Short mmCIF file of C-alpha atoms in Angstrom, two decimals:
data_model
loop_
_atom_site.label_atom_id
_atom_site.label_comp_id
_atom_site.label_asym_id
_atom_site.label_seq_id
_atom_site.Cartn_x
_atom_site.Cartn_y
_atom_site.Cartn_z
CA MET A 1 -21.39 -32.59 -20.83
CA THR A 2 -18.05 -31.00 -21.74
CA SER A 3 -15.76 -29.78 -18.57
CA SER A 4 -15.44 -25.88 -18.12
CA ILE A 5 -12.29 -24.29 -19.18
CA LEU A 6 -12.98 -21.97 -16.35
CA GLU A 7 -10.21 -21.97 -13.85
CA ILE A 8 -9.75 -20.27 -10.49
CA ARG A 9 -6.99 -18.07 -11.98
CA HIS A 10 -9.39 -16.82 -14.85
CA LEU A 11 -11.97 -15.72 -12.02
CA ARG A 12 -9.23 -13.72 -10.21
CA THR A 13 -8.41 -12.30 -13.09
CA LEU A 14 -11.43 -10.82 -14.12
CA VAL A 15 -12.09 -9.81 -10.45
CA ALA A 16 -8.77 -7.92 -10.41
CA LEU A 17 -9.65 -6.27 -13.92
CA ARG A 18 -12.90 -4.88 -12.28
CA ASP A 19 -11.41 -3.87 -9.07
CA THR A 20 -8.38 -2.12 -10.37
CA GLY A 21 -9.99 -0.55 -13.37
CA SER A 22 -7.49 -1.22 -15.89
CA LEU A 23 -5.32 -4.17 -17.51
CA VAL A 24 -2.08 -2.59 -16.41
CA ARG A 25 -3.09 -2.42 -12.88
CA ALA A 26 -4.89 -5.83 -12.76
CA ALA A 27 -1.59 -7.43 -13.83
CA GLN A 28 0.62 -5.71 -11.30
CA MET A 29 -2.13 -6.79 -8.42
CA LEU A 30 -1.59 -10.44 -9.83
CA ASN A 31 1.94 -10.36 -10.17
CA LEU A 32 1.63 -11.19 -14.08
CA THR A 33 2.68 -9.57 -17.22
CA GLN A 34 0.25 -7.60 -19.13
CA SER A 35 0.57 -9.91 -21.87
CA ALA A 36 -0.16 -13.08 -19.81
CA LEU A 37 -3.27 -11.40 -18.51
CA SER A 38 -4.51 -10.54 -21.66
CA HIS A 39 -3.76 -13.72 -23.21
CA GLN A 40 -6.13 -15.32 -20.48
CA VAL A 41 -8.90 -12.94 -21.21
CA LYS A 42 -8.45 -13.78 -24.87
CA LEU A 43 -8.54 -17.49 -24.53
CA LEU A 44 -11.89 -17.14 -22.60
CA GLU A 45 -13.53 -14.65 -25.30
CA GLU A 46 -12.42 -17.19 -27.96
CA HIS A 47 -14.05 -20.17 -26.22
CA PHE A 48 -17.30 -18.27 -25.25
CA GLY A 49 -17.25 -16.58 -28.61
CA ILE A 50 -18.14 -13.17 -27.36
CA ALA A 51 -16.18 -10.05 -25.49
CA LEU A 52 -15.89 -9.91 -21.81
CA PHE A 53 -15.52 -6.18 -21.78
CA GLU A 54 -15.26 -3.21 -23.91
CA ARG A 55 -11.40 -2.18 -24.47
CA LYS A 56 -11.80 1.60 -24.80
CA SER A 57 -13.54 2.20 -21.79
CA VAL A 58 -11.95 3.50 -18.63
CA PRO A 59 -12.90 1.71 -16.47
CA PRO A 60 -13.45 -1.51 -18.55
CA GLN A 61 -17.29 -2.04 -18.90
CA PHE A 62 -18.46 -5.57 -18.85
CA SER A 63 -20.43 -7.32 -21.23
CA GLY A 64 -23.50 -9.39 -20.14
CA ALA A 65 -21.23 -12.28 -20.40
CA GLY A 66 -18.65 -10.67 -18.51
CA GLN A 67 -20.78 -9.66 -15.66
CA ARG A 68 -22.20 -13.09 -15.47
CA ILE A 69 -18.80 -14.66 -15.01
CA LEU A 70 -18.00 -11.78 -12.33
CA GLN A 71 -21.16 -13.07 -10.38
CA LEU A 72 -19.49 -16.80 -10.39
CA ALA A 73 -16.04 -15.08 -9.43
CA ASP A 74 -17.46 -13.34 -6.62
CA ALA A 75 -19.44 -16.45 -5.12
CA ALA A 76 -16.76 -19.05 -6.15
CA LEU A 77 -13.91 -17.19 -4.80
CA ALA A 78 -15.54 -16.36 -1.58
CA LEU A 79 -16.26 -20.11 -1.05
CA VAL A 80 -12.57 -20.70 -2.21
CA ASP A 81 -11.02 -18.61 0.21
CA GLU A 82 -13.29 -19.55 3.16
CA ALA A 83 -12.46 -23.48 2.47
CA GLU A 84 -8.64 -22.43 2.34
CA ARG A 85 -9.06 -20.79 5.67
CA ASP A 86 -10.94 -23.58 7.35
CA VAL A 87 -8.34 -26.22 6.28
CA ALA A 88 -5.63 -23.99 7.74
CA ARG A 89 -7.45 -23.83 10.87
CA LEU A 90 -7.72 -27.48 11.08
CA VAL A 91 -4.22 -28.00 10.19
CA GLN A 92 -2.13 -25.42 12.12
CA GLY A 93 -4.92 -23.90 14.38
CA ALA A 94 -5.97 -20.46 14.21
CA ASP A 95 -6.03 -19.01 17.61
CA GLY A 96 -3.88 -16.32 18.64
CA GLN A 97 -3.08 -12.66 18.44
CA LEU A 98 -1.80 -10.28 15.61
CA ARG A 99 -0.29 -7.05 17.20
CA ILE A 100 0.89 -4.43 15.05
CA VAL A 101 3.41 -1.92 15.59
CA VAL A 102 3.92 0.87 12.90
CA GLU A 103 6.78 3.03 12.12
CA CYS A 104 5.26 5.64 10.08
CA HIS A 105 2.73 8.17 11.12
CA THR A 106 0.94 7.91 7.77
CA CYS A 107 0.12 4.22 8.25
CA PHE A 108 -3.09 4.27 9.94
CA ASP A 109 -5.18 5.74 7.16
CA TRP A 110 -4.68 2.73 4.90
CA LEU A 111 -3.99 0.08 7.53
CA MET A 112 -7.60 0.23 8.91
CA PRO A 113 -9.42 -1.01 6.15
CA ALA A 114 -7.11 -3.84 5.88
CA MET A 115 -7.28 -4.57 9.43
CA ASP A 116 -11.30 -4.46 9.14
CA GLU A 117 -11.09 -7.15 6.15
CA PHE A 118 -8.86 -9.20 7.93
CA ARG A 119 -10.79 -9.12 10.99
CA ASN A 120 -13.97 -10.55 9.05
CA ARG A 121 -12.04 -13.19 7.75
CA TRP A 122 -10.16 -14.30 10.87
CA PRO A 123 -12.60 -13.12 13.81
CA GLU A 124 -10.73 -15.65 16.23
CA ILE A 125 -7.62 -13.72 16.02
CA GLU A 126 -7.06 -10.64 18.55
CA LEU A 127 -6.23 -7.91 16.52
CA ASP A 128 -4.68 -4.78 17.90
CA ILE A 129 -2.16 -1.83 17.04
CA VAL A 130 0.64 -1.16 19.69
CA SER A 131 0.03 2.59 20.58
CA GLY A 132 2.48 5.06 20.68
CA PHE A 133 5.62 6.11 18.14
CA HIS A 134 8.26 3.43 18.46
CA PRO A 135 11.80 4.47 16.85
CA ASP A 136 12.78 0.84 16.63
CA PRO A 137 9.56 -1.23 15.71
CA ILE A 138 11.35 -4.45 14.87
CA ALA A 139 12.91 -4.56 18.47
CA LEU A 140 9.07 -5.06 19.55
CA VAL A 141 8.87 -7.86 17.42
CA LEU A 142 12.19 -9.63 18.65
CA GLN A 143 11.05 -8.91 22.40
CA ASP A 144 7.66 -10.56 21.58
CA ARG A 145 5.93 -7.45 22.12
CA ALA A 146 4.39 -7.25 18.76
CA GLU A 147 3.80 -10.09 16.03
CA VAL A 148 4.27 -7.76 12.96
CA ALA A 149 6.02 -4.30 12.26
CA ILE A 150 5.38 -1.98 9.48
CA VAL A 151 8.92 -0.54 8.44
CA SER A 152 10.17 1.48 5.51
CA GLU A 153 13.57 -0.48 4.90
CA GLN A 154 14.49 -4.15 4.85
CA ASP A 155 17.70 -4.75 7.40
CA ALA A 156 19.56 -7.98 6.50
CA ASP A 157 21.20 -8.01 10.11
CA GLU A 158 17.90 -8.61 11.58
CA ALA A 159 16.60 -11.87 12.64
CA VAL A 160 13.13 -11.27 10.98
CA ASP A 161 11.13 -12.25 7.92
CA TYR A 162 10.19 -9.48 5.61
CA HIS A 163 7.08 -9.37 3.55
CA ALA A 164 6.75 -6.56 0.92
CA LEU A 165 3.94 -4.45 0.56
CA PHE A 166 4.28 -1.28 -1.70
CA ARG A 167 6.16 1.35 -3.16
CA PHE A 168 4.82 4.99 -3.21
CA GLU A 169 5.82 8.23 -4.45
CA ILE A 170 6.61 11.19 -1.83
CA MET A 171 5.92 14.81 -3.07
CA ALA A 172 7.25 17.98 -1.80
CA LEU A 173 4.37 19.88 -0.52
CA LEU A 174 4.01 24.15 -0.66
CA ALA A 175 2.06 27.07 -0.25
CA ASN A 176 -0.05 27.67 -3.43
CA ASP A 177 1.75 31.12 -3.41
CA HIS A 178 5.45 29.64 -2.61
CA PRO A 179 8.01 30.81 -5.01
CA LEU A 180 9.07 27.11 -5.46
CA THR A 181 5.71 26.22 -7.11
CA ALA A 182 7.57 27.87 -10.27
CA LYS A 183 10.04 25.11 -10.40
CA GLU A 184 8.94 21.38 -12.07
CA HIS A 185 10.69 19.50 -9.41
CA LEU A 186 12.72 20.28 -6.36
CA THR A 187 16.25 19.19 -5.63
CA ALA A 188 18.34 19.18 -2.61
CA ARG A 189 19.61 22.94 -2.76
CA HIS A 190 15.92 24.17 -2.89
CA PHE A 191 15.55 22.99 0.83
CA ALA A 192 18.67 24.84 1.96
CA ASP A 193 16.98 28.14 2.97
CA GLN A 194 13.65 26.55 3.97
CA THR A 195 11.89 25.42 7.04
CA LEU A 196 11.54 21.78 6.66
CA ILE A 197 8.21 20.35 8.59
CA THR A 198 8.39 16.63 9.31
CA TYR A 199 7.14 14.11 12.13
CA PRO A 200 8.96 13.96 15.34
CA VAL A 201 11.18 11.05 14.15
CA PRO A 202 15.02 10.43 13.94
CA ASP A 203 16.13 11.71 10.62
CA ASP A 204 17.26 8.15 9.45
CA MET A 205 13.56 7.53 9.28
CA LEU A 206 12.85 10.45 6.95
CA ASP A 207 13.32 9.54 3.45
CA ILE A 208 13.74 13.36 2.42
CA VAL A 209 16.74 13.51 4.65
CA ARG A 210 18.18 9.91 4.22
CA GLN A 211 17.60 9.77 0.37
CA VAL A 212 18.19 13.54 -0.70
CA LEU A 213 19.37 15.76 2.03
CA ALA A 214 21.88 14.04 3.70
CA PRO A 215 23.85 12.67 0.63
CA ALA A 216 23.91 16.31 -0.67
CA GLY A 217 25.26 17.58 2.47
CA ILE A 218 22.16 19.83 3.00
CA GLU A 219 20.68 20.93 6.12
CA PRO A 220 17.41 23.15 5.91
CA ALA A 221 17.84 26.54 7.40
CA HIS A 222 15.00 25.59 9.80
CA ARG A 223 13.24 22.46 11.21
CA ARG A 224 9.83 22.17 12.76
CA THR A 225 7.96 18.89 13.97
CA THR A 226 4.22 17.95 14.43
CA GLU A 227 2.75 14.61 14.95
CA LEU A 228 -0.32 15.17 12.84
CA THR A 229 -0.56 15.14 8.99
CA VAL A 230 -3.43 17.63 9.03
CA ALA A 231 -1.45 20.25 11.26
CA MET A 232 1.53 19.60 8.85
CA LEU A 233 -0.56 20.58 6.02
CA GLN A 234 -2.05 23.61 7.66
CA LEU A 235 1.71 25.02 8.47
CA VAL A 236 2.60 24.33 4.99
CA ALA A 237 -0.80 26.12 3.47
CA SER A 238 0.01 29.08 5.96
CA GLY A 239 3.53 29.50 4.55
CA ARG A 240 5.02 28.42 7.55
CA GLY A 241 7.20 25.65 5.83
CA ILE A 242 7.62 22.80 3.33
CA ALA A 243 6.90 19.31 3.78
CA THR A 244 7.32 15.95 2.05
CA LEU A 245 4.63 13.26 2.32
CA PRO A 246 3.11 10.07 0.54
CA LEU A 247 1.25 11.33 -2.62
CA TRP A 248 -1.50 8.95 -1.37
CA ALA A 249 -1.63 10.59 2.00
CA VAL A 250 -2.44 14.15 0.59
CA GLN A 251 -4.27 13.23 -2.59
CA GLY A 252 -7.45 14.65 -1.11
CA TYR A 253 -5.98 18.00 -0.26
CA LEU A 254 -4.22 18.47 -3.53
CA GLU A 255 -7.58 17.80 -5.48
CA ARG A 256 -9.24 20.65 -3.20
CA GLY A 257 -6.19 22.96 -4.03
CA TYR A 258 -5.33 23.16 -0.39
CA VAL A 259 -1.59 23.15 -1.41
CA THR A 260 0.53 22.47 -4.17
CA ALA A 261 2.84 19.52 -4.83
CA ARG A 262 6.12 18.90 -6.75
CA PRO A 263 8.26 15.87 -7.15
CA VAL A 264 11.53 15.72 -5.77
CA GLY A 265 14.17 15.43 -7.90
CA ARG A 266 14.07 14.64 -11.73
CA LYS A 267 13.03 11.02 -11.46
CA GLY A 268 11.07 11.59 -8.14
CA LEU A 269 11.33 10.45 -4.61
CA THR A 270 9.96 7.13 -3.68
CA GLY A 271 9.50 5.20 -0.33
CA GLU A 272 8.56 1.55 0.33
CA LEU A 273 6.52 -0.13 3.22
CA HIS A 274 7.39 -3.82 4.39
CA MET A 275 5.89 -6.05 7.08
CA ALA A 276 8.54 -7.52 9.46
CA CYS A 277 7.63 -10.55 11.60
CA SER A 278 9.19 -13.58 13.19
CA ALA A 279 9.66 -16.88 11.60
CA ALA A 280 7.15 -18.37 13.90
CA THR A 281 4.91 -15.63 12.87
CA SER A 282 5.35 -16.11 9.30
CA SER A 283 4.46 -19.77 9.62
CA ARG A 284 0.96 -19.07 11.14
CA PRO A 285 -1.93 -19.84 8.85
CA TRP A 286 -3.29 -16.26 8.79
CA LEU A 287 -0.15 -14.23 8.02
CA ASP A 288 -0.03 -14.62 4.26
CA ASP A 289 -3.83 -13.93 4.12
CA PHE A 290 -2.94 -10.72 6.17
CA VAL A 291 -0.22 -9.78 4.00
CA ARG A 292 -2.52 -10.26 0.69
CA ILE A 293 -5.38 -8.37 2.07
CA THR A 294 -3.03 -5.37 2.74
CA ARG A 295 -1.57 -5.46 -0.48
CA GLU A 296 -4.52 -5.80 -2.39
CA THR A 297 -6.51 -3.37 -0.28
CA CYS A 298 -4.05 -0.76 -0.58
CA PHE A 299 -3.35 -1.37 -4.14
CA LYS A 300 -7.21 -0.61 -4.84
CA THR A 301 -7.61 2.37 -2.75
CA LEU A 302 -4.35 4.24 -2.48
CA PRO A 303 -3.57 6.52 -5.63
CA GLY A 304 -0.15 5.83 -7.31
CA ILE A 305 1.21 2.86 -5.45
CA GLU A 306 3.14 -0.07 -6.98
CA LEU A 307 2.98 -3.47 -5.53
CA LEU A 308 6.63 -4.74 -4.42
#
């Protein structure tokens, strides 16, 4: 009997294609070029003599052969991942705790599914979120009051390891009848005579201020803060001001026509999220898995993000 050409990477490729719905996004999630991913699929199809999915359908519709290999992938990859976790437990041990401190108010919506998946894979790790707003979350990592901080920027002066998560677009949000909805995009000067609604955080933690308004020397006519995203959107919808939020955080409201979104700047405004932790935490066997779970969960579920 000849040996199979199927490898773990082939199985991960087909699963990524199914889960993301496109060759482009599957390649991004696996950190491959699209041509490399397509080459993998083509080799499998040439070997088996049959197409594994329909190229023209979005999302891809898998053939019977493709579905059968996906069945194998789901079973085999689960066993491989479980075995790798068990070996890591044997080699390094896996007891401990993972306390997470977040810098952004919008982190909770996307973080919870990742935490649930991690809890299923590493039930022996005590998992928790450090409550309250913390203007300097990395300080809690350095003080051993948290294992991981979710932050928007990397600081080379901090004695921590950074694990990149994803980049996302930040949109300006306006009432549906706001005059600025006539603009294709907003620039710094459009905020000058407006009320800017933000979370109650320092300006250096607000991308709209740090990246757009401060460099242009623009200060909005009025400022207003709220801790709740839904309250911010209610204020915007009622014409009390304008806000800027990640596209993934407001996509549902935009689809329902609750508010109107416009890009900030001709090229758009983007933000980033990273995990920061100590070198000791980076060496723990479960940390890489937590980073991978978070990246993959977010990439599959959040609209418009790009993995870093």
